[in-house]
Tab-separated table of C-alpha atoms in Angstrom:
chain	number	residue	atom	x	y	z
Q	399	UNK	CA	0.000	0.000	0.000
Q	400	UNK	CA	1.423	3.381	-0.939
Q	401	UNK	CA	1.497	6.658	0.940
Q	402	UNK	CA	3.438	9.933	0.763
Q	403	UNK	CA	6.350	8.490	2.695
Q	404	UNK	CA	6.790	5.485	0.448
Q	405	UNK	CA	5.833	1.868	0.319
Q	406	UNK	CA	7.164	-1.634	0.230
Q	407	UNK	CA	7.027	-3.524	-3.009
Q	408	UNK	CA	8.374	-6.861	-4.103
Q	409	UNK	CA	10.237	-6.570	-7.367
Q	410	UNK	CA	10.190	-9.095	-10.161
Q	411	UNK	CA	13.406	-10.448	-8.657
Q	412	UNK	CA	11.669	-11.031	-5.316
Q	413	UNK	CA	13.446	-8.229	-3.448
Q	414	UNK	CA	11.556	-5.930	-1.130
Q	415	UNK	CA	12.290	-2.305	-1.938
Q	416	UNK	CA	11.013	0.519	0.240
Q	417	UNK	CA	10.840	3.929	-1.350
Q	418	UNK	CA	8.645	6.606	-2.848
Q	419	UNK	CA	6.851	6.068	-6.136
Q	420	UNK	CA	9.497	8.227	-7.820
Q	421	UNK	CA	12.339	6.194	-6.311
Q	422	UNK	CA	10.655	2.978	-7.450
Q	423	UNK	CA	10.431	4.330	-11.000
Q	424	UNK	CA	14.135	5.228	-10.993
Q	425	UNK	CA	15.162	1.868	-9.523
Q	426	UNK	CA	13.043	0.024	-12.083
Q	427	UNK	CA	14.751	2.001	-14.859
Q	428	UNK	CA	18.127	0.749	-13.609
Q	429	UNK	CA	17.093	-2.792	-14.493
Q	430	UNK	CA	16.815	-1.772	-18.153
Q	431	UNK	CA	20.508	-0.825	-18.435
Q	432	UNK	CA	22.288	-3.771	-20.042
Q	433	UNK	CA	25.430	-5.246	-18.512
Q	434	UNK	CA	28.449	-3.387	-19.884
Q	435	UNK	CA	26.539	-0.211	-20.761
Q	436	UNK	CA	25.862	3.077	-19.001
Q	437	UNK	CA	23.140	5.713	-19.024
Q	438	UNK	CA	23.231	9.322	-17.883
Q	439	UNK	CA	21.126	10.789	-15.104
Q	440	UNK	CA	19.340	12.780	-17.798
Q	441	UNK	CA	18.575	9.646	-19.825
Q	442	UNK	CA	17.059	7.987	-16.743
Q	443	UNK	CA	14.986	11.105	-16.006
Q	444	UNK	CA	13.708	11.112	-19.584
Q	445	UNK	CA	13.036	7.367	-19.521
Q	446	UNK	CA	10.715	7.697	-16.524
Q	447	UNK	CA	8.927	10.671	-18.084
Q	448	UNK	CA	10.442	13.337	-15.812
Q	449	UNK	CA	13.037	15.047	-18.026
Q	450	UNK	CA	13.728	17.885	-15.579
Q	451	UNK	CA	14.224	15.615	-12.540
Q	452	UNK	CA	17.915	14.958	-13.163
Q	453	UNK	CA	19.038	15.824	-9.626
Q	454	UNK	CA	16.132	13.910	-8.129
Q	455	UNK	CA	17.294	10.845	-10.069
Q	456	UNK	CA	20.661	11.206	-8.365
Q	457	UNK	CA	18.992	11.398	-4.968
Q	458	UNK	CA	16.934	8.280	-5.721
Q	459	UNK	CA	20.092	6.425	-6.715
Q	460	UNK	CA	21.684	7.482	-3.436
Q	461	UNK	CA	18.803	5.782	-1.608
Q	462	UNK	CA	19.052	2.537	-3.594
Q	463	UNK	CA	19.073	-0.226	-0.944
Q	464	UNK	CA	20.486	-2.876	-3.329
Q	465	UNK	CA	23.043	-1.021	-5.483
Q	466	UNK	CA	24.649	-4.012	-7.178
Q	467	UNK	CA	21.370	-5.748	-8.047
Q	468	UNK	CA	19.793	-2.437	-9.068
Q	469	UNK	CA	22.939	-1.210	-10.850
Q	470	UNK	CA	23.220	2.470	-10.004
Q	471	UNK	CA	26.950	2.262	-10.810
Q	472	UNK	CA	25.908	2.220	-14.482
Q	473	UNK	CA	24.602	5.794	-14.268
Q	474	UNK	CA	27.123	8.492	-15.157
Q	475	UNK	CA	27.253	12.248	-15.683
Q	476	UNK	CA	26.210	13.865	-18.953
Q	477	UNK	CA	29.775	13.861	-20.355
Q	478	UNK	CA	30.366	10.277	-19.216
Q	479	UNK	CA	32.180	11.316	-16.044
Q	480	UNK	CA	31.834	9.267	-12.889
Q	481	UNK	CA	29.740	11.038	-10.295
Q	482	UNK	CA	28.381	10.079	-6.901
Q	483	UNK	CA	28.302	6.528	-5.665
Q	484	UNK	CA	27.627	5.453	-2.089
Q	485	UNK	CA	30.620	3.094	-2.170
Q	486	UNK	CA	32.927	5.798	-3.540
Q	487	UNK	CA	33.951	6.730	-7.062
Q	488	UNK	CA	36.815	4.207	-7.057
Q	489	UNK	CA	34.317	1.392	-6.370
Q	490	UNK	CA	32.048	2.662	-9.134
Q	491	UNK	CA	35.009	2.596	-11.534
Q	492	UNK	CA	35.932	-0.895	-10.351
Q	493	UNK	CA	32.419	-2.220	-11.012
Q	494	UNK	CA	32.365	-0.623	-14.473
Q	495	UNK	CA	35.808	-2.089	-15.197
Q	496	UNK	CA	34.516	-5.553	-14.205
Q	497	UNK	CA	31.717	-5.096	-16.730
Q	498	UNK	CA	34.224	-3.852	-19.298
Q	499	UNK	CA	32.265	-0.673	-19.921
Q	500	UNK	CA	33.872	1.334	-22.686
């Protein structure tokens, strides 16, 4: 059941994710980024139909409770630069290197 503060929802993968409707939309969008590819914050904002919510996308990624399963490390800045990651930029780079992102 949803409310202003957020809700619990089981994902298709069987994980329970608690967050706002907006956060859920962002997290769901992460699952569409193929292994070895990246998307920008702007592309995610556009994908969920909120093209001006670029910073809010970043905030939703920061609240991602399962960052490897919901791969927020695959989201980069508009020029491809590495920005924000709860585990640190070096960990984000390491994960992208493991995926051989070009």
